[in-house]
mmCIF file of C-alpha atoms and ligand atoms in Angstrom:
data_model
loop_
_atom_site.group_PDB
_atom_site.id
_atom_site.type_symbol
_atom_site.label_atom_id
_atom_site.label_comp_id
_atom_site.label_asym_id
_atom_site.label_seq_id
_atom_site.Cartn_x
_atom_site.Cartn_y
_atom_site.Cartn_z
ATOM 1 C CA UNK A 1 9.904 -22.684 -19.066
ATOM 2 C CA UNK A 2 8.189 -19.471 -18.733
ATOM 3 C CA UNK A 3 10.097 -15.972 -18.684
ATOM 4 C CA UNK A 4 9.222 -14.836 -15.487
ATOM 5 C CA UNK A 5 7.845 -16.449 -11.850
ATOM 6 C CA UNK A 6 6.548 -13.208 -9.830
ATOM 7 C CA UNK A 7 6.201 -14.436 -5.980
ATOM 8 C CA UNK A 8 3.579 -12.639 -4.270
ATOM 9 C CA UNK A 9 0.129 -11.507 -5.560
ATOM 10 C CA UNK A 10 -0.183 -8.156 -3.803
ATOM 11 C CA UNK A 11 -0.519 -4.966 -6.026
ATOM 12 C CA UNK A 12 2.564 -4.725 -6.868
ATOM 13 C CA UNK A 13 2.889 -8.801 -7.907
ATOM 14 C CA UNK A 14 0.172 -8.347 -9.884
ATOM 15 C CA UNK A 15 1.267 -4.768 -11.291
ATOM 16 C CA UNK A 16 4.340 -6.558 -12.737
ATOM 17 C CA UNK A 17 2.690 -9.674 -13.914
ATOM 18 C CA UNK A 18 0.227 -7.810 -16.321
ATOM 19 C CA UNK A 19 3.022 -5.458 -17.484
ATOM 20 C CA UNK A 20 5.512 -8.495 -18.140
ATOM 21 C CA UNK A 21 2.861 -10.402 -19.847
ATOM 22 C CA UNK A 22 1.562 -6.983 -21.308
ATOM 23 C CA UNK A 23 5.102 -7.109 -23.247
ATOM 24 C CA UNK A 24 4.709 -10.729 -24.484
ATOM 25 C CA UNK A 25 6.319 -12.586 -21.426
ATOM 26 C CA UNK A 26 5.106 -15.935 -20.443
ATOM 27 C CA UNK A 27 4.135 -15.226 -16.559
ATOM 28 C CA UNK A 28 3.403 -17.382 -13.823
ATOM 29 C CA UNK A 29 2.168 -15.823 -10.028
ATOM 30 C CA UNK A 30 2.247 -17.534 -6.937
ATOM 31 C CA UNK A 31 0.727 -16.736 -3.751
ATOM 32 C CA UNK A 32 0.634 -18.666 0.094
ATOM 33 C CA UNK A 33 -2.971 -17.685 0.137
ATOM 34 C CA UNK A 34 -5.464 -16.158 -1.763
ATOM 35 C CA UNK A 35 -4.405 -13.176 -4.018
ATOM 36 C CA UNK A 36 -4.875 -10.050 -3.022
ATOM 37 C CA UNK A 37 -5.449 -10.482 0.252
ATOM 38 C CA UNK A 38 -2.933 -8.541 2.542
ATOM 39 C CA UNK A 39 -1.877 -4.963 2.979
ATOM 40 C CA UNK A 40 -3.305 -4.363 -1.069
ATOM 41 C CA UNK A 41 -6.881 -5.551 0.174
ATOM 42 C CA UNK A 42 -6.421 -3.013 3.329
ATOM 43 C CA UNK A 43 -5.059 -0.148 2.078
ATOM 44 C CA UNK A 44 -6.855 3.279 1.482
ATOM 45 C CA UNK A 45 -5.963 4.132 -2.192
ATOM 46 C CA UNK A 46 -5.079 7.234 -1.639
ATOM 47 C CA UNK A 47 -2.962 8.692 -4.625
ATOM 48 C CA UNK A 48 -1.244 12.320 -3.322
ATOM 49 C CA UNK A 49 -0.591 14.243 -6.806
ATOM 50 C CA UNK A 50 3.182 15.085 -7.987
ATOM 51 C CA UNK A 51 4.876 16.135 -10.994
ATOM 52 C CA UNK A 52 7.528 14.692 -13.097
ATOM 53 C CA UNK A 53 9.203 17.346 -15.006
ATOM 54 C CA UNK A 54 11.073 18.668 -11.392
ATOM 55 C CA UNK A 55 11.032 15.999 -9.297
ATOM 56 C CA UNK A 56 14.716 15.383 -8.337
ATOM 57 C CA UNK A 57 15.100 12.321 -6.169
ATOM 58 C CA UNK A 58 14.389 8.849 -8.038
ATOM 59 C CA UNK A 59 11.693 8.299 -5.192
ATOM 60 C CA UNK A 60 10.017 11.634 -6.345
ATOM 61 C CA UNK A 61 10.239 10.683 -9.788
ATOM 62 C CA UNK A 62 9.062 7.186 -8.950
ATOM 63 C CA UNK A 63 5.923 9.090 -7.588
ATOM 64 C CA UNK A 64 4.983 11.538 -10.140
ATOM 65 C CA UNK A 65 5.551 8.844 -12.714
ATOM 66 C CA UNK A 66 2.396 6.997 -10.818
ATOM 67 C CA UNK A 67 0.450 9.510 -10.346
ATOM 68 C CA UNK A 68 0.658 10.085 -13.913
ATOM 69 C CA UNK A 69 -0.109 6.463 -14.968
ATOM 70 C CA UNK A 70 -2.474 6.114 -12.737
ATOM 71 C CA UNK A 71 -4.913 7.793 -15.019
ATOM 72 C CA UNK A 72 -4.281 5.454 -18.021
ATOM 73 C CA UNK A 73 -4.139 1.949 -15.883
ATOM 74 C CA UNK A 74 -7.383 2.930 -15.018
ATOM 75 C CA UNK A 75 -8.671 3.939 -17.860
ATOM 76 C CA UNK A 76 -6.819 0.649 -20.207
ATOM 77 C CA UNK A 77 -8.159 -1.632 -17.104
ATOM 78 C CA UNK A 78 -11.380 -0.212 -17.473
ATOM 79 C CA UNK A 79 -11.297 -0.634 -21.177
ATOM 80 C CA UNK A 80 -9.922 -4.295 -21.272
ATOM 81 C CA UNK A 81 -11.904 -5.643 -17.846
ATOM 82 C CA UNK A 82 -15.044 -3.767 -17.790
ATOM 83 C CA UNK A 83 -14.193 -3.296 -13.633
ATOM 84 C CA UNK A 84 -14.088 0.165 -12.578
ATOM 85 C CA UNK A 85 -11.456 0.767 -10.230
ATOM 86 C CA UNK A 86 -13.264 4.084 -8.448
ATOM 87 C CA UNK A 87 -10.556 6.206 -9.360
ATOM 88 C CA UNK A 88 -11.309 9.469 -8.655
ATOM 89 C CA UNK A 89 -9.787 12.924 -8.151
ATOM 90 C CA UNK A 90 -11.561 14.196 -4.853
ATOM 91 C CA UNK A 91 -9.043 16.728 -4.046
ATOM 92 C CA UNK A 92 -7.416 16.238 -0.308
ATOM 93 C CA UNK A 93 -7.483 18.775 2.488
ATOM 94 C CA UNK A 94 -4.300 18.513 4.498
ATOM 95 C CA UNK A 95 -4.575 19.926 8.664
ATOM 96 C CA UNK A 96 -2.019 20.250 10.955
ATOM 97 C CA UNK A 97 -2.287 20.927 15.002
ATOM 98 C CA UNK A 98 0.281 20.259 17.025
ATOM 99 C CA UNK A 99 3.865 22.311 16.869
ATOM 100 C CA UNK A 100 5.507 18.799 14.638
ATOM 101 C CA UNK A 101 3.086 18.057 12.790
ATOM 102 C CA UNK A 102 2.800 21.682 11.268
ATOM 103 C CA UNK A 103 6.650 21.641 10.632
ATOM 104 C CA UNK A 104 6.361 18.683 8.618
ATOM 105 C CA UNK A 105 3.331 19.803 7.114
ATOM 106 C CA UNK A 106 4.979 23.035 5.908
ATOM 107 C CA UNK A 107 8.403 21.952 4.841
ATOM 108 C CA UNK A 108 6.049 19.459 2.828
ATOM 109 C CA UNK A 109 3.675 21.907 1.232
ATOM 110 C CA UNK A 110 7.289 23.917 0.206
ATOM 111 C CA UNK A 111 8.597 20.380 -1.621
ATOM 112 C CA UNK A 112 4.669 20.339 -3.690
ATOM 113 C CA UNK A 113 5.338 24.652 -4.742
ATOM 114 C CA UNK A 114 8.458 23.593 -5.687
ATOM 115 C CA UNK A 115 7.191 20.553 -7.924
ATOM 116 C CA UNK A 116 4.740 22.685 -9.038
ATOM 117 C CA UNK A 117 2.066 20.416 -7.825
ATOM 118 C CA UNK A 118 -1.316 22.546 -6.909
ATOM 119 C CA UNK A 119 -1.550 23.647 -3.623
ATOM 120 C CA UNK A 120 -3.290 26.329 -1.795
ATOM 121 C CA UNK A 121 -3.150 27.221 1.637
ATOM 122 C CA UNK A 122 -6.548 27.712 3.448
ATOM 123 C CA UNK A 123 -7.805 30.906 5.478
ATOM 124 C CA UNK A 124 -10.781 29.601 7.827
ATOM 125 C CA UNK A 125 -13.149 31.201 5.749
ATOM 126 C CA UNK A 126 -11.700 29.035 2.952
ATOM 127 C CA UNK A 127 -11.708 25.684 4.496
ATOM 128 C CA UNK A 128 -15.219 26.365 5.182
ATOM 129 C CA UNK A 129 -16.353 27.193 1.945
ATOM 130 C CA UNK A 130 -14.353 23.258 0.328
ATOM 131 C CA UNK A 131 -15.098 21.275 2.838
ATOM 132 C CA UNK A 132 -18.047 23.286 5.395
ATOM 133 C CA UNK A 133 -18.602 19.625 7.311
ATOM 134 C CA UNK A 134 -15.189 20.106 9.192
ATOM 135 C CA UNK A 135 -15.696 21.861 12.606
ATOM 136 C CA UNK A 136 -13.546 21.083 15.397
ATOM 137 C CA UNK A 137 -14.385 20.202 18.537
ATOM 138 C CA UNK A 138 -13.680 23.735 20.587
ATOM 139 C CA UNK A 139 -12.820 21.584 23.176
ATOM 140 C CA UNK A 140 -9.588 20.117 20.691
ATOM 141 C CA UNK A 141 -6.824 21.313 19.626
ATOM 142 C CA UNK A 142 -6.820 24.641 16.758
ATOM 143 C CA UNK A 143 -5.916 24.289 13.717
ATOM 144 C CA UNK A 144 -2.891 25.591 12.739
ATOM 145 C CA UNK A 145 -1.972 25.069 9.119
ATOM 146 C CA UNK A 146 -4.280 23.853 6.282
ATOM 147 C CA UNK A 147 -3.404 23.058 2.719
ATOM 148 C CA UNK A 148 -5.809 21.890 -0.262
ATOM 149 C CA UNK A 149 -4.474 19.734 -2.591
ATOM 150 C CA UNK A 150 -7.175 19.839 -5.602
ATOM 151 C CA UNK A 151 -5.468 17.443 -7.514
ATOM 152 C CA UNK A 152 -5.437 13.881 -5.146
ATOM 153 C CA UNK A 153 -7.223 11.105 -6.334
ATOM 154 C CA UNK A 154 -8.217 8.189 -4.754
ATOM 155 C CA UNK A 155 -9.091 4.168 -5.941
ATOM 156 C CA UNK A 156 -10.794 1.589 -4.550
ATOM 157 C CA UNK A 157 -8.588 -1.586 -3.478
ATOM 158 C CA UNK A 158 -10.439 -4.338 -3.864
ATOM 159 C CA UNK A 159 -11.985 -2.907 -7.202
ATOM 160 C CA UNK A 160 -8.432 -2.276 -8.312
ATOM 161 C CA UNK A 161 -7.490 -6.040 -7.527
ATOM 162 C CA UNK A 162 -10.178 -7.825 -9.056
ATOM 163 C CA UNK A 163 -9.307 -5.490 -11.816
ATOM 164 C CA UNK A 164 -5.757 -6.503 -12.048
ATOM 165 C CA UNK A 165 -6.359 -9.984 -11.634
ATOM 166 C CA UNK A 166 -9.021 -10.194 -14.661
ATOM 167 C CA UNK A 167 -6.644 -8.290 -16.441
ATOM 168 C CA UNK A 168 -3.637 -10.654 -15.995
ATOM 169 C CA UNK A 169 -5.958 -13.734 -16.661
ATOM 170 C CA UNK A 170 -6.891 -12.464 -20.051
ATOM 171 C CA UNK A 171 -3.318 -11.527 -20.367
ATOM 172 C CA UNK A 172 -2.205 -14.789 -20.319
ATOM 173 C CA UNK A 173 -0.712 -15.090 -16.444
ATOM 174 C CA UNK A 174 -0.897 -18.191 -14.640
ATOM 175 C CA UNK A 175 -2.331 -16.803 -11.359
ATOM 176 C CA UNK A 176 -1.674 -19.902 -8.103
ATOM 177 C CA UNK A 177 -3.473 -19.678 -5.122
ATOM 178 C CA UNK A 178 -2.546 -21.337 -1.452
ATOM 179 C CA UNK A 179 0.973 -22.304 -2.390
ATOM 180 C CA UNK A 180 3.414 -20.525 0.022
ATOM 181 C CA UNK A 181 6.979 -20.565 -1.529
ATOM 182 C CA UNK A 182 9.279 -21.813 0.691
ATOM 183 C CA UNK A 183 12.755 -21.823 -0.834
ATOM 184 C CA UNK A 184 14.794 -20.697 -3.824
ATOM 185 C CA UNK A 185 17.135 -23.346 -4.994
ATOM 186 C CA UNK A 186 19.984 -21.514 -6.179
ATOM 187 C CA UNK A 187 22.812 -23.142 -8.733
ATOM 188 C CA UNK A 188 25.954 -20.808 -10.366
ATOM 189 C CA UNK A 189 24.986 -17.633 -9.443
ATOM 190 C CA UNK A 190 21.441 -17.980 -10.534
ATOM 191 C CA UNK A 191 17.860 -19.396 -9.045
ATOM 192 C CA UNK A 192 16.948 -22.570 -10.550
ATOM 193 C CA UNK A 193 14.075 -23.347 -9.228
ATOM 194 C CA UNK A 194 11.068 -22.082 -6.540
ATOM 195 C CA UNK A 195 10.049 -24.627 -4.343
ATOM 196 C CA UNK A 196 6.215 -24.138 -2.841
ATOM 197 C CA UNK A 197 4.516 -26.220 -1.043
ATOM 198 C CA UNK A 198 2.484 -27.620 -3.864
ATOM 199 C CA UNK A 199 6.276 -28.532 -5.813
ATOM 200 C CA UNK A 200 8.643 -26.769 -8.057
ATOM 201 C CA UNK A 201 8.488 -23.933 -10.179
ATOM 202 C CA UNK A 202 10.900 -23.040 -12.740
ATOM 203 C CA UNK A 203 11.377 -19.817 -14.632
ATOM 204 C CA UNK A 204 13.571 -17.804 -16.633
ATOM 205 C CA UNK A 205 13.176 -14.996 -14.132
ATOM 206 C CA UNK A 206 12.291 -15.075 -10.178
ATOM 207 C CA UNK A 207 11.040 -11.398 -9.094
ATOM 208 C CA UNK A 208 9.894 -11.538 -5.104
ATOM 209 C CA UNK A 209 6.806 -9.433 -4.375
ATOM 210 C CA UNK A 210 5.885 -10.538 -0.969
ATOM 211 C CA UNK A 211 5.195 -7.380 0.808
ATOM 212 C CA UNK A 212 5.767 -7.732 4.557
ATOM 213 C CA UNK A 213 7.204 -11.256 4.464
ATOM 214 C CA UNK A 214 9.795 -10.212 2.015
ATOM 215 C CA UNK A 215 12.055 -10.193 4.436
ATOM 216 C CA UNK A 216 12.261 -13.714 5.175
ATOM 217 C CA UNK A 217 12.453 -14.667 1.523
ATOM 218 C CA UNK A 218 15.800 -12.336 1.146
ATOM 219 C CA UNK A 219 16.956 -13.373 4.408
ATOM 220 C CA UNK A 220 17.569 -17.375 2.875
ATOM 221 C CA UNK A 221 19.141 -16.096 -0.226
ATOM 222 C CA UNK A 222 21.347 -13.991 2.242
ATOM 223 C CA UNK A 223 20.296 -10.774 2.227
ATOM 224 C CA UNK A 224 19.482 -8.718 5.499
ATOM 225 C CA UNK A 225 16.871 -6.571 4.909
ATOM 226 C CA UNK A 226 14.739 -4.936 7.234
ATOM 227 C CA UNK A 227 11.352 -5.603 5.998
ATOM 228 C CA UNK A 228 8.913 -5.039 8.949
ATOM 229 C CA UNK A 229 5.045 -5.736 9.003
ATOM 230 C CA UNK A 230 3.633 -2.208 10.601
ATOM 231 C CA UNK A 231 -0.113 -2.825 11.538
ATOM 232 C CA UNK A 232 -2.592 -0.260 10.271
ATOM 233 C CA UNK A 233 -6.253 -0.488 11.686
ATOM 234 C CA UNK A 234 -9.408 0.887 9.382
ATOM 235 C CA UNK A 235 -12.547 1.995 10.740
ATOM 236 C CA UNK A 236 -15.523 2.222 7.652
ATOM 237 C CA UNK A 237 -18.534 4.745 8.426
ATOM 238 C CA UNK A 238 -21.092 4.717 6.674
ATOM 239 C CA UNK A 239 -23.991 7.822 6.052
ATOM 240 C CA UNK A 240 -26.765 7.862 3.534
ATOM 241 C CA UNK A 241 -25.301 10.619 1.225
ATOM 242 C CA UNK A 242 -21.609 11.288 1.706
ATOM 243 C CA UNK A 243 -20.726 13.881 4.326
ATOM 244 C CA UNK A 244 -17.253 14.828 3.482
ATOM 245 C CA UNK A 245 -16.271 15.793 -0.809
ATOM 246 C CA UNK A 246 -12.283 15.440 -0.431
ATOM 247 C CA UNK A 247 -10.128 13.663 1.249
ATOM 248 C CA UNK A 248 -9.049 14.911 4.996
ATOM 249 C CA UNK A 249 -5.170 14.107 6.153
ATOM 250 C CA UNK A 250 -3.919 14.993 9.484
ATOM 251 C CA UNK A 251 -0.387 13.557 10.105
ATOM 252 C CA UNK A 252 -1.077 9.834 9.914
ATOM 253 C CA UNK A 253 -4.397 9.486 9.885
ATOM 254 C CA UNK A 254 -7.050 10.456 7.173
ATOM 255 C CA UNK A 255 -10.781 10.383 6.289
ATOM 256 C CA UNK A 256 -11.418 9.124 2.577
ATOM 257 C CA UNK A 257 -14.903 9.898 1.163
ATOM 258 C CA UNK A 258 -16.503 7.164 -1.404
ATOM 259 C CA UNK A 259 -19.739 7.963 -3.312
ATOM 260 C CA UNK A 260 -21.735 5.890 -1.769
ATOM 261 C CA UNK A 261 -21.836 7.149 1.192
ATOM 262 C CA UNK A 262 -18.712 5.066 2.911
ATOM 263 C CA UNK A 263 -16.556 6.886 4.670
ATOM 264 C CA UNK A 264 -12.412 5.069 5.342
ATOM 265 C CA UNK A 265 -11.625 6.486 8.724
ATOM 266 C CA UNK A 266 -7.679 5.622 9.066
ATOM 267 C CA UNK A 267 -4.748 4.635 9.944
ATOM 268 C CA UNK A 268 -2.218 3.358 13.091
ATOM 269 C CA UNK A 269 0.595 2.910 12.616
ATOM 270 C CA UNK A 270 1.603 -0.152 14.530
ATOM 271 C CA UNK A 271 4.666 -2.745 14.993
ATOM 272 C CA UNK A 272 2.958 -6.030 16.549
ATOM 273 C CA UNK A 273 4.872 -8.479 13.928
ATOM 274 C CA UNK A 274 2.170 -10.772 11.984
ATOM 275 C CA UNK A 275 -0.693 -9.586 13.855
ATOM 276 C CA UNK A 276 -3.570 -8.465 11.737
ATOM 277 C CA UNK A 277 -6.111 -8.224 15.060
ATOM 278 C CA UNK A 278 -8.153 -5.070 15.579
ATOM 279 C CA UNK A 279 -8.198 -3.419 18.623
ATOM 280 C CA UNK A 280 -10.830 -2.052 20.751
ATOM 281 C CA UNK A 281 -8.825 1.218 21.601
ATOM 282 C CA UNK A 282 -7.338 1.714 18.145
ATOM 283 C CA UNK A 283 -11.050 1.755 16.289
ATOM 284 C CA UNK A 284 -12.057 4.133 19.153
ATOM 285 C CA UNK A 285 -9.430 6.681 18.684
ATOM 286 C CA UNK A 286 -10.155 6.807 14.502
ATOM 287 C CA UNK A 287 -13.800 7.113 15.656
ATOM 288 C CA UNK A 288 -13.160 9.758 17.688
ATOM 289 C CA UNK A 289 -10.536 11.679 15.390
ATOM 290 C CA UNK A 290 -13.349 11.593 12.653
ATOM 291 C CA UNK A 291 -16.506 12.876 15.165
ATOM 292 C CA UNK A 292 -14.095 15.744 16.705
ATOM 293 C CA UNK A 293 -13.064 16.514 13.354
ATOM 294 C CA UNK A 294 -16.356 16.562 11.902
ATOM 295 C CA UNK A 295 -19.188 16.349 14.380
ATOM 296 C CA UNK A 296 -21.625 15.122 11.822
ATOM 297 C CA UNK A 297 -20.375 11.970 12.049
ATOM 298 C CA UNK A 298 -21.115 11.310 15.192
ATOM 299 C CA UNK A 299 -24.479 9.533 14.106
ATOM 300 C CA UNK A 300 -23.445 7.811 11.119
ATOM 301 C CA UNK A 301 -23.401 3.927 11.083
ATOM 302 C CA UNK A 302 -20.148 1.731 11.716
ATOM 303 C CA UNK A 303 -20.225 -0.328 9.285
ATOM 304 C CA UNK A 304 -16.806 -3.004 9.213
ATOM 305 C CA UNK A 305 -12.440 -2.632 10.873
ATOM 306 C CA UNK A 306 -9.807 -4.393 9.611
ATOM 307 C CA UNK A 307 -6.229 -4.391 9.597
ATOM 308 C CA UNK A 308 -3.545 -4.911 7.158
ATOM 309 C CA UNK A 309 0.333 -5.500 7.800
ATOM 310 C CA UNK A 310 2.142 -2.415 5.588
ATOM 311 C CA UNK A 311 5.663 -3.974 4.426
ATOM 312 C CA UNK A 312 8.216 -0.825 6.127
ATOM 313 C CA UNK A 313 11.718 -0.702 5.369
ATOM 314 C CA UNK A 314 14.054 1.159 8.008
ATOM 315 C CA UNK A 315 14.493 4.270 6.119
ATOM 316 C CA UNK A 316 10.989 4.360 3.964
ATOM 317 C CA UNK A 317 12.191 3.292 0.350
ATOM 318 C CA UNK A 318 11.224 0.692 -1.184
ATOM 319 C CA UNK A 319 13.741 -2.143 -2.244
ATOM 320 C CA UNK A 320 13.541 -2.477 -6.425
ATOM 321 C CA UNK A 321 16.052 -3.810 -8.496
ATOM 322 C CA UNK A 322 17.906 -6.685 -8.930
ATOM 323 C CA UNK A 323 19.752 -9.034 -6.545
ATOM 324 C CA UNK A 324 23.773 -8.877 -6.174
ATOM 325 C CA UNK A 325 25.113 -11.598 -7.039
ATOM 326 C CA UNK A 326 22.522 -13.129 -8.676
ATOM 327 C CA UNK A 327 21.953 -12.802 -12.341
ATOM 328 C CA UNK A 328 17.875 -13.750 -12.530
ATOM 329 C CA UNK A 329 16.892 -12.464 -8.807
ATOM 330 C CA UNK A 330 14.427 -9.648 -8.641
ATOM 331 C CA UNK A 331 12.961 -7.971 -5.634
ATOM 332 C CA UNK A 332 9.807 -5.039 -5.701
ATOM 333 C CA UNK A 333 9.102 -4.474 -1.970
ATOM 334 C CA UNK A 334 8.887 -2.603 1.018
ATOM 335 C CA UNK A 335 6.508 0.041 -0.453
ATOM 336 C CA UNK A 336 5.018 0.723 3.270
ATOM 337 C CA UNK A 337 2.392 3.218 3.129
ATOM 338 C CA UNK A 338 2.611 3.836 -0.251
ATOM 339 C CA UNK A 339 1.935 0.866 -2.080
ATOM 340 C CA UNK A 340 -0.882 1.402 -3.919
ATOM 341 C CA UNK A 341 0.356 4.434 -5.343
ATOM 342 C CA UNK A 342 3.763 3.740 -6.294
ATOM 343 C CA UNK A 343 2.513 0.560 -8.220
ATOM 344 C CA UNK A 344 2.046 0.991 -11.516
ATOM 345 C CA UNK A 345 5.938 3.355 -11.723
ATOM 346 C CA UNK A 346 7.144 0.146 -9.955
ATOM 347 C CA UNK A 347 5.636 -2.305 -12.430
ATOM 348 C CA UNK A 348 6.982 -0.348 -15.080
ATOM 349 C CA UNK A 349 10.802 0.283 -13.920
ATOM 350 C CA UNK A 350 10.855 -3.696 -12.739
ATOM 351 C CA UNK A 351 9.266 -4.663 -16.111
ATOM 352 C CA UNK A 352 12.164 -2.481 -17.811
ATOM 353 C CA UNK A 353 14.822 -4.065 -15.604
ATOM 354 C CA UNK A 354 13.197 -8.335 -16.347
ATOM 355 C CA UNK A 355 13.419 -7.171 -19.722
ATOM 356 C CA UNK A 356 16.932 -5.927 -19.944
ATOM 357 C CA UNK A 357 16.129 -2.321 -20.363
ATOM 358 C CA UNK A 358 17.678 0.426 -18.336
ATOM 359 C CA UNK A 359 14.880 1.856 -16.542
ATOM 360 C CA UNK A 360 13.655 5.724 -16.417
ATOM 361 C CA UNK A 361 14.458 6.171 -12.996
ATOM 362 C CA UNK A 362 17.590 5.286 -11.262
ATOM 363 C CA UNK A 363 16.594 2.561 -9.229
ATOM 364 C CA UNK A 364 20.695 2.746 -6.994
ATOM 365 C CA UNK A 365 18.403 4.489 -3.922
ATOM 366 C CA UNK A 366 16.438 1.299 -3.635
ATOM 367 C CA UNK A 367 19.230 -1.199 -3.726
ATOM 368 C CA UNK A 368 18.594 -4.056 -0.816
ATOM 369 C CA UNK A 369 22.496 -3.177 -0.769
ATOM 370 C CA UNK A 370 21.899 0.465 0.572
HETATM 371 C C1 LIG B 401 -4.451 0.242 6.470
HETATM 372 C C2 LIG B 401 -3.876 0.447 5.324
HETATM 373 C C3 LIG B 401 -3.573 2.214 4.879
HETATM 374 C C4 LIG B 401 -3.008 2.093 3.768
HETATM 375 N N1 LIG B 401 -3.507 2.557 2.795
HETATM 376 C C5 LIG B 401 -2.547 3.395 1.450
HETATM 377 C C6 LIG B 401 -2.681 4.301 0.470
HETATM 378 O O1 LIG B 401 -3.543 5.471 0.435
HETATM 379 N N2 LIG B 401 -2.379 4.560 -0.241
HETATM 380 C C7 LIG B 401 -0.993 3.886 -0.508
HETATM 381 O O2 LIG B 401 -0.212 3.896 -1.729
HETATM 382 N N3 LIG B 401 -1.199 2.826 0.043
HETATM 383 C C8 LIG B 401 -1.374 2.241 1.294
HETATM 384 N N4 LIG B 401 -1.163 1.233 2.074
HETATM 385 C C9 LIG B 401 0.107 0.294 1.600
HETATM 386 C C10 LIG B 401 0.027 -0.546 0.727
HETATM 387 O O3 LIG B 401 -0.884 -1.067 0.767
HETATM 388 C C11 LIG B 401 0.639 -1.353 0.588
HETATM 389 O O4 LIG B 401 2.231 -0.734 0.611
HETATM 390 C C12 LIG B 401 0.565 -2.152 -0.536
HETATM 391 O O5 LIG B 401 -0.611 -2.918 -0.351
HETATM 392 C C13 LIG B 401 2.368 -3.226 -0.620
HETATM 393 O O6 LIG B 401 1.808 -4.305 -1.422
HETATM 394 P P1 LIG B 401 2.487 -5.752 -2.163
HETATM 395 O O7 LIG B 401 2.036 -6.425 -2.473
HETATM 396 O O8 LIG B 401 3.900 -5.338 -1.742
HETATM 397 O O9 LIG B 401 1.851 -6.294 -0.457
HETATM 398 P P2 LIG B 401 0.719 -7.196 -0.069
HETATM 399 O O10 LIG B 401 -0.514 -6.796 -0.620
HETATM 400 O O11 LIG B 401 0.984 -7.386 1.102
HETATM 401 O O12 LIG B 401 0.980 -8.538 -0.742
HETATM 402 C C14 LIG B 401 2.643 -8.923 -0.671
HETATM 403 C C15 LIG B 401 1.584 -11.020 -1.169
HETATM 404 O O13 LIG B 401 2.838 -11.581 -0.755
HETATM 405 C C16 LIG B 401 2.078 -12.743 -0.368
HETATM 406 N N5 LIG B 401 3.123 -13.503 0.073
HETATM 407 C C17 LIG B 401 3.982 -13.518 1.098
HETATM 408 N N6 LIG B 401 4.795 -14.541 1.444
HETATM 409 C C18 LIG B 401 4.531 -15.127 0.638
HETATM 410 C C19 LIG B 401 5.487 -16.604 0.577
HETATM 411 N N7 LIG B 401 6.362 -16.507 1.045
HETATM 412 N N8 LIG B 401 4.398 -17.179 -0.728
HETATM 413 C C20 LIG B 401 3.933 -16.953 -1.864
HETATM 414 N N9 LIG B 401 3.670 -15.439 -1.561
HETATM 415 C C21 LIG B 401 3.444 -15.174 -0.095
HETATM 416 C C22 LIG B 401 0.856 -12.180 0.473
HETATM 417 O O14 LIG B 401 0.067 -13.987 0.536
HETATM 418 C C23 LIG B 401 0.504 -11.255 -0.095
HETATM 419 O O15 LIG B 401 -0.577 -11.868 -0.997
HETATM 420 C C24 LIG B 401 -2.135 1.065 3.109
HETATM 421 C C25 LIG B 401 -1.627 0.006 3.885
HETATM 422 C C26 LIG B 401 -2.850 -0.288 4.894
HETATM 423 C C27 LIG B 401 -2.640 -1.697 5.356
#
């Protein structure tokens, strides 16, 4: 019998499987479809800076732990698999125009300063110096607050996921695709088997990491948690050479420049159930957002669009921990807009918990019964 069955092969499940296997555990991972093709593939890979020594809330501690770990994980994945996940420090500009967005950006900048994250309030001249391509159309609302976070990083999700899959295989994780888990059999306060469309799987411990679908399995176990799929649509542009140097964020929308001239424009936040289609209206809005801020993008080629389903919870925190009243069942889901970012720290705390070690971060705010 394997030590652990991880259910769900997105960035959360794969990261946990890799970490457990590196600790010497025998691990199976099962996915309902192909590995790493859902939210984790669709995301932008933005990694906002955070600093650990001064983080007070467990969520901020988790962010800070993740931010530190990405550098180390990226280097290790490259060494072990030969795949470069695109980890790089671009820095980021944060902009706000409406009164509401200015208020939340100013509050957020204060949190960053409190955590001693490097942050600079920009004058228009300094903004032009850092990111000369930003030139909002005169007809658009003026920029009312602008900050620069030089430490912000990015990874390229599909490459990161490929490297995780290879690292899992090399570490002996058995990866099973196209086998939806339909039920978990319980006996004596424990999970005794996972029932998939292909048959039964048994392990000492079970970890649910099924992203936006997690509510369905948790409900079967008697936990009414609010995991909602929130659609995010994305547009990919291409120019001969990169036009932006930094990641540019405005409210929930952003532009992420890749080295090769590709530019990601994201993302919508839509509550439309498990519908992953793009809509013309949303793509036109994203396109217009980009061109309004960076007029030189008007001539960029539109390459591709896609959508993914973020796993959201009602209070914005993920569900992380052991399931109450079940001795060997765990959950790691509901990371909403930050699953890529939080994935290494999630893997660390979940692997500690599954191995019987007290995690470095207090997980009580993330309990399913909160
Ligand atoms: C447009 C967009 C942009 C984003 N940008 C960022 C970003 O810049 N930075 C960031 O940190 N995050 C970002 N995110 C969020 C991030 O992608 C998610 O938080 C993260 O991918 C969640 O990972 P996951 O492994 O929980 O879910 P998923 O990647 O959705 O994986 C869940 C897996 O579980 C499988 N599964 C479901 N049900 C079952 C079942 N019954 N049996 C077996 N398998 C099952 C699915 O097939 C899937 O492979 C973005 C998301 C979107 C959509």
